[in-house]
Structure formats: structure tokens, C-alpha cells
mmCIF file with all atom_site columns, C-alpha atoms in Angstrom:
data_model
loop_
_atom_site.group_PDB
_atom_site.id
_atom_site.type_symbol
_atom_site.label_atom_id
_atom_site.label_alt_id
_atom_site.label_comp_id
_atom_site.label_asym_id
_atom_site.label_entity_id
_atom_site.label_seq_id
_atom_site.pdbx_PDB_ins_code
_atom_site.Cartn_x
_atom_site.Cartn_y
_atom_site.Cartn_z
_atom_site.occupancy
_atom_site.B_iso_or_equiv
_atom_site.pdbx_formal_charge
_atom_site.auth_seq_id
_atom_site.auth_comp_id
_atom_site.auth_asym_id
_atom_site.auth_atom_id
_atom_site.pdbx_PDB_model_num
ATOM 1   C CA . GLN O 1 1   ? -233.787 -78.164 -63.427 1.00 90.00 ? 137 GLN O CA 1
ATOM 2   C CA . VAL O 1 2   ? -232.104 -74.860 -64.304 1.00 96.00 ? 138 VAL O CA 1
ATOM 3   C CA . GLN O 1 3   ? -233.056 -73.385 -67.892 1.00 97.00 ? 139 GLN O CA 1
ATOM 4   C CA . LEU O 1 4   ? -231.974 -71.112 -70.210 1.00 98.00 ? 140 LEU O CA 1
ATOM 5   C CA . VAL O 1 5   ? -233.636 -70.686 -73.559 1.00 98.00 ? 141 VAL O CA 1
ATOM 6   C CA . GLU O 1 6   ? -232.959 -68.344 -76.271 1.00 98.00 ? 142 GLU O CA 1
ATOM 7   C CA . SER O 1 7   ? -235.128 -66.951 -78.932 1.00 98.00 ? 143 SER O CA 1
ATOM 8   C CA . GLY O 1 8   ? -235.087 -64.491 -81.389 1.00 98.00 ? 144 GLY O CA 1
ATOM 9   C CA . GLY O 1 9   ? -233.069 -65.460 -84.431 1.00 98.00 ? 145 GLY O CA 1
ATOM 10  C CA . GLY O 1 10  ? -234.185 -66.154 -87.622 1.00 98.00 ? 146 GLY O CA 1
ATOM 11  C CA . LEU O 1 11  ? -233.267 -65.658 -90.515 1.00 98.00 ? 147 LEU O CA 1
ATOM 12  C CA . VAL O 1 12  ? -231.804 -61.387 -91.766 1.00 98.00 ? 148 VAL O CA 1
ATOM 13  C CA . GLN O 1 13  ? -230.817 -60.024 -94.902 1.00 98.00 ? 149 GLN O CA 1
ATOM 14  C CA . PRO O 1 14  ? -227.048 -58.375 -94.252 1.00 98.00 ? 150 PRO O CA 1
ATOM 15  C CA . GLY O 1 15  ? -227.639 -54.697 -92.631 1.00 98.00 ? 151 GLY O CA 1
ATOM 16  C CA . ARG O 1 16  ? -230.520 -55.772 -90.346 1.00 98.00 ? 152 ARG O CA 1
ATOM 17  C CA . SER O 1 17  ? -230.963 -56.269 -86.742 1.00 98.00 ? 153 SER O CA 1
ATOM 18  C CA . LEU O 1 18  ? -232.325 -59.004 -84.912 1.00 98.00 ? 154 LEU O CA 1
ATOM 19  C CA . ARG O 1 19  ? -233.376 -59.181 -80.970 1.00 98.00 ? 155 ARG O CA 1
ATOM 20  C CA . LEU O 1 20  ? -231.741 -62.343 -79.219 1.00 98.00 ? 156 LEU O CA 1
ATOM 21  C CA . ALA O 1 21  ? -233.447 -63.202 -75.775 1.00 98.00 ? 157 ALA O CA 1
ATOM 22  C CA . CYS O 1 22  ? -232.560 -66.177 -73.014 1.00 98.00 ? 158 CYS O CA 1
ATOM 23  C CA . THR O 1 23  ? -234.580 -66.079 -70.253 1.00 98.00 ? 159 THR O CA 1
ATOM 24  C CA . THR O 1 24  ? -233.256 -68.499 -67.473 1.00 98.00 ? 160 THR O CA 1
ATOM 25  C CA . SER O 1 25  ? -234.779 -70.128 -64.343 1.00 97.00 ? 161 SER O CA 1
ATOM 26  C CA . ARG O 1 26  ? -234.147 -71.862 -61.133 1.00 96.00 ? 162 ARG O CA 1
ATOM 27  C CA . ILE O 1 27  ? -231.089 -69.597 -60.871 1.00 95.00 ? 163 ILE O CA 1
ATOM 28  C CA . ALA O 1 28  ? -230.207 -66.754 -58.945 1.00 96.00 ? 164 ALA O CA 1
ATOM 29  C CA . PHE O 1 29  ? -230.195 -64.427 -62.312 1.00 97.00 ? 165 PHE O CA 1
ATOM 30  C CA . SER O 1 30  ? -228.858 -61.179 -60.511 1.00 97.00 ? 166 SER O CA 1
ATOM 31  C CA . ILE O 1 31  ? -226.025 -62.425 -59.356 1.00 97.00 ? 167 ILE O CA 1
ATOM 32  C CA . TYR O 1 32  ? -224.510 -64.079 -62.781 1.00 98.00 ? 168 TYR O CA 1
ATOM 33  C CA . ALA O 1 33  ? -222.505 -63.256 -65.432 1.00 98.00 ? 169 ALA O CA 1
ATOM 34  C CA . MET O 1 34  ? -224.017 -63.736 -68.601 1.00 98.00 ? 170 MET O CA 1
ATOM 35  C CA . GLY O 1 35  ? -222.964 -64.438 -71.868 1.00 98.00 ? 171 GLY O CA 1
ATOM 36  C CA . TRP O 1 36  ? -223.501 -64.760 -75.569 1.00 98.00 ? 172 TRP O CA 1
ATOM 37  C CA . TYR O 1 37  ? -221.644 -67.373 -77.617 1.00 98.00 ? 173 TYR O CA 1
ATOM 38  C CA . ARG O 1 38  ? -221.592 -68.278 -80.988 1.00 98.00 ? 174 ARG O CA 1
ATOM 39  C CA . GLN O 1 39  ? -220.122 -71.229 -83.645 1.00 98.00 ? 175 GLN O CA 1
ATOM 40  C CA . ALA O 1 40  ? -220.567 -71.196 -86.705 1.00 97.00 ? 176 ALA O CA 1
ATOM 41  C CA . PRO O 1 41  ? -220.184 -74.630 -89.170 1.00 92.00 ? 177 PRO O CA 1
ATOM 42  C CA . GLY O 1 42  ? -216.698 -75.934 -88.713 1.00 94.00 ? 178 GLY O CA 1
ATOM 43  C CA . LYS O 1 43  ? -215.547 -73.087 -86.159 1.00 96.00 ? 179 LYS O CA 1
ATOM 44  C CA . GLN O 1 44  ? -215.252 -72.953 -82.047 1.00 97.00 ? 180 GLN O CA 1
ATOM 45  C CA . ARG O 1 45  ? -217.492 -71.232 -80.238 1.00 97.00 ? 181 ARG O CA 1
ATOM 46  C CA . GLU O 1 46  ? -216.457 -67.797 -79.459 1.00 98.00 ? 182 GLU O CA 1
ATOM 47  C CA . LEU O 1 47  ? -217.431 -65.030 -76.741 1.00 98.00 ? 183 LEU O CA 1
ATOM 48  C CA . VAL O 1 48  ? -219.668 -62.541 -78.128 1.00 98.00 ? 184 VAL O CA 1
ATOM 49  C CA . ALA O 1 49  ? -220.617 -60.108 -75.414 1.00 98.00 ? 185 ALA O CA 1
ATOM 50  C CA . LYS O 1 50  ? -220.341 -60.551 -72.071 1.00 98.00 ? 186 LYS O CA 1
ATOM 51  C CA . ILE O 1 51  ? -222.165 -58.321 -69.107 1.00 98.00 ? 187 ILE O CA 1
ATOM 52  C CA . THR O 1 52  ? -221.889 -59.021 -65.508 1.00 98.00 ? 188 THR O CA 1
ATOM 53  C CA . ALA O 1 53  ? -223.628 -58.671 -62.256 1.00 97.00 ? 189 ALA O CA 1
ATOM 54  C CA . THR O 1 54  ? -222.745 -54.883 -62.316 1.00 97.00 ? 190 THR O CA 1
ATOM 55  C CA . GLU O 1 55  ? -223.706 -54.610 -65.754 1.00 97.00 ? 191 GLU O CA 1
ATOM 56  C CA . SER O 1 56  ? -219.983 -53.264 -67.005 1.00 98.00 ? 192 SER O CA 1
ATOM 57  C CA . THR O 1 57  ? -219.959 -55.541 -71.002 1.00 98.00 ? 193 THR O CA 1
ATOM 58  C CA . ASN O 1 58  ? -217.617 -56.477 -73.104 1.00 98.00 ? 194 ASN O CA 1
ATOM 59  C CA . TYR O 1 59  ? -217.863 -57.884 -76.956 1.00 98.00 ? 195 TYR O CA 1
ATOM 60  C CA . ALA O 1 60  ? -215.512 -59.068 -79.738 1.00 98.00 ? 196 ALA O CA 1
ATOM 61  C CA . ASP O 1 61  ? -213.868 -57.029 -81.760 1.00 98.00 ? 197 ASP O CA 1
ATOM 62  C CA . SER O 1 62  ? -215.829 -58.379 -84.400 1.00 98.00 ? 198 SER O CA 1
ATOM 63  C CA . VAL O 1 63  ? -218.980 -57.203 -83.409 1.00 98.00 ? 199 VAL O CA 1
ATOM 64  C CA . LYS O 1 64  ? -217.990 -54.528 -81.538 1.00 98.00 ? 200 LYS O CA 1
ATOM 65  C CA . GLY O 1 65  ? -220.340 -51.386 -82.590 1.00 98.00 ? 201 GLY O CA 1
ATOM 66  C CA . ARG O 1 66  ? -223.142 -53.010 -83.988 1.00 98.00 ? 202 ARG O CA 1
ATOM 67  C CA . PHE O 1 67  ? -224.532 -54.924 -81.168 1.00 98.00 ? 203 PHE O CA 1
ATOM 68  C CA . THR O 1 68  ? -225.785 -54.292 -77.287 1.00 98.00 ? 204 THR O CA 1
ATOM 69  C CA . ILE O 1 69  ? -225.752 -56.716 -74.268 1.00 98.00 ? 205 ILE O CA 1
ATOM 70  C CA . SER O 1 70  ? -227.828 -55.495 -71.474 1.00 98.00 ? 206 SER O CA 1
ATOM 71  C CA . ARG O 1 71  ? -229.976 -57.477 -68.919 1.00 98.00 ? 207 ARG O CA 1
ATOM 72  C CA . ASP O 1 72  ? -233.272 -56.734 -67.079 1.00 98.00 ? 208 ASP O CA 1
ATOM 73  C CA . ASN O 1 73  ? -233.368 -59.097 -63.753 1.00 97.00 ? 209 ASN O CA 1
ATOM 74  C CA . ALA O 1 74  ? -236.722 -58.658 -63.190 1.00 97.00 ? 210 ALA O CA 1
ATOM 75  C CA . LYS O 1 75  ? -237.122 -60.653 -65.884 1.00 98.00 ? 211 LYS O CA 1
ATOM 76  C CA . ASN O 1 76  ? -234.149 -62.758 -65.632 1.00 98.00 ? 212 ASN O CA 1
ATOM 77  C CA . THR O 1 77  ? -233.282 -62.366 -69.185 1.00 98.00 ? 213 THR O CA 1
ATOM 78  C CA . VAL O 1 78  ? -230.517 -61.284 -70.852 1.00 98.00 ? 214 VAL O CA 1
ATOM 79  C CA . TYR O 1 79  ? -230.667 -59.345 -74.826 1.00 98.00 ? 215 TYR O CA 1
ATOM 80  C CA . LEU O 1 80  ? -228.477 -59.149 -77.494 1.00 98.00 ? 216 LEU O CA 1
ATOM 81  C CA . GLN O 1 81  ? -229.103 -56.402 -79.665 1.00 98.00 ? 217 GLN O CA 1
ATOM 82  C CA . MET O 1 82  ? -227.915 -57.267 -83.205 1.00 98.00 ? 218 MET O CA 1
ATOM 83  C CA . ASN O 1 83  ? -228.023 -54.260 -85.491 1.00 98.00 ? 219 ASN O CA 1
ATOM 84  C CA . SER O 1 84  ? -225.948 -53.875 -89.207 1.00 98.00 ? 220 SER O CA 1
ATOM 85  C CA . LEU O 1 85  ? -226.073 -57.890 -89.528 1.00 98.00 ? 221 LEU O CA 1
ATOM 86  C CA . LYS O 1 86  ? -222.922 -59.036 -91.719 1.00 98.00 ? 222 LYS O CA 1
ATOM 87  C CA . LEU O 1 87  ? -222.839 -62.485 -93.507 1.00 98.00 ? 223 LEU O CA 1
ATOM 88  C CA . GLU O 1 88  ? -219.736 -63.806 -91.129 1.00 97.00 ? 224 GLU O CA 1
ATOM 89  C CA . ASP O 1 89  ? -222.590 -63.580 -88.559 1.00 98.00 ? 225 ASP O CA 1
ATOM 90  C CA . THR O 1 90  ? -224.531 -66.324 -88.725 1.00 98.00 ? 226 THR O CA 1
ATOM 91  C CA . ALA O 1 91  ? -224.229 -68.960 -86.501 1.00 98.00 ? 227 ALA O CA 1
ATOM 92  C CA . VAL O 1 92  ? -225.972 -70.653 -83.857 1.00 98.00 ? 228 VAL O CA 1
ATOM 93  C CA . TYR O 1 93  ? -225.727 -67.956 -80.720 1.00 98.00 ? 229 TYR O CA 1
ATOM 94  C CA . TYR O 1 94  ? -225.690 -69.527 -77.566 1.00 98.00 ? 230 TYR O CA 1
ATOM 95  C CA . CYS O 1 95  ? -226.274 -67.960 -73.778 1.00 98.00 ? 231 CYS O CA 1
ATOM 96  C CA . GLU O 1 96  ? -224.352 -68.372 -71.007 1.00 98.00 ? 232 GLU O CA 1
ATOM 97  C CA . ALA O 1 97  ? -224.722 -67.903 -67.510 1.00 98.00 ? 233 ALA O CA 1
ATOM 98  C CA . GLN O 1 98  ? -221.673 -67.862 -65.505 1.00 98.00 ? 234 GLN O CA 1
ATOM 99  C CA . LEU O 1 99  ? -220.957 -68.040 -61.624 1.00 97.00 ? 235 LEU O CA 1
ATOM 100 C CA . GLY O 1 100 ? -217.154 -68.713 -60.801 1.00 96.00 ? 236 GLY O CA 1
ATOM 101 C CA . GLY O 1 101 ? -216.963 -72.056 -61.974 1.00 97.00 ? 237 GLY O CA 1
ATOM 102 C CA . LEU O 1 102 ? -220.122 -72.663 -62.494 1.00 96.00 ? 238 LEU O CA 1
ATOM 103 C CA . HIS O 1 103 ? -221.725 -72.652 -66.507 1.00 97.00 ? 239 HIS O CA 1
ATOM 104 C CA . TYR O 1 104 ? -224.926 -73.378 -67.634 1.00 98.00 ? 240 TYR O CA 1
ATOM 105 C CA . TRP O 1 105 ? -225.907 -73.224 -71.385 1.00 98.00 ? 241 TRP O CA 1
ATOM 106 C CA . GLY O 1 106 ? -228.550 -72.564 -73.346 1.00 98.00 ? 242 GLY O CA 1
ATOM 107 C CA . GLN O 1 107 ? -229.407 -74.858 -76.405 1.00 97.00 ? 243 GLN O CA 1
ATOM 108 C CA . GLY O 1 108 ? -228.344 -72.016 -78.902 1.00 98.00 ? 244 GLY O CA 1
ATOM 109 C CA . THR O 1 109 ? -230.580 -70.617 -81.314 1.00 98.00 ? 245 THR O CA 1
ATOM 110 C CA . GLN O 1 110 ? -229.350 -70.090 -84.718 1.00 98.00 ? 246 GLN O CA 1
ATOM 111 C CA . VAL O 1 111 ? -228.763 -67.142 -86.718 1.00 98.00 ? 247 VAL O CA 1
ATOM 112 C CA . THR O 1 112 ? -228.648 -66.865 -90.384 1.00 98.00 ? 248 THR O CA 1
ATOM 113 C CA . VAL O 1 113 ? -227.874 -63.726 -92.749 1.00 98.00 ? 249 VAL O CA 1
ATOM 114 C CA . SER O 1 114 ? -228.399 -64.270 -95.858 1.00 98.00 ? 250 SER O CA 1
ATOM 115 C CA . SER O 1 115 ? -229.037 -61.557 -98.688 1.00 95.00 ? 251 SER O CA 1
#
């Protein structure tokens, strides 16, 4: 019943930008912390960025200064603006909604950075 649907992934050249969106339904979105994670082939899923219900944010060191997470509570949507994309950013990006011990995940969207 709870749904998280990512969109905005695709193939981009290094240095370009991409904006991911995750739209949720059937959760009290405004009180959930929202996060973006990614998983590259052969690697473990890692936290990319997180935004709390009060809009505090934190980022992985590897994306700090390049990526921006934001949320629109009126649209039940969290975004990840990705600028200056690098080859190393290639991964499946997953949206997460978290409230205490509750975690919901989207199915992921592929981001491929390639020349």
C-alpha cells in the first residue's frame, strides 16, 4: 500500500546535471525523514543524502557541494538535484522514507554517467 516511486534517472555525460524525484503515497510524508541511497555494481548500498522532517540535511562526502536534497511536502515528493556528475555517480538510486524504525524503499532508478 505504501508507495515510493522514483523518476528522473537516465544517461548523462560527465559534468551535466540530473534531477531525481521520489513521489510517495499513503504515508504521512511530512513527518518522515527522506533519503537517497545508491548502489553501484559490486558495491553495497550507501547513503547519498538525507533530509529530515525539519529540513535538516546531510550528504555523503563524495557528493557534498554537488548534490542537493530537498522536499516539497505539498507534493509528497523529495528531490535530488545532481550537478557536476561524475562517472563514479553511476548507480541505481533508491528513495527511502524513514520514521524511527520504519523504512520504506522505492524500486530505484538508474543513473548512468558516461562519455
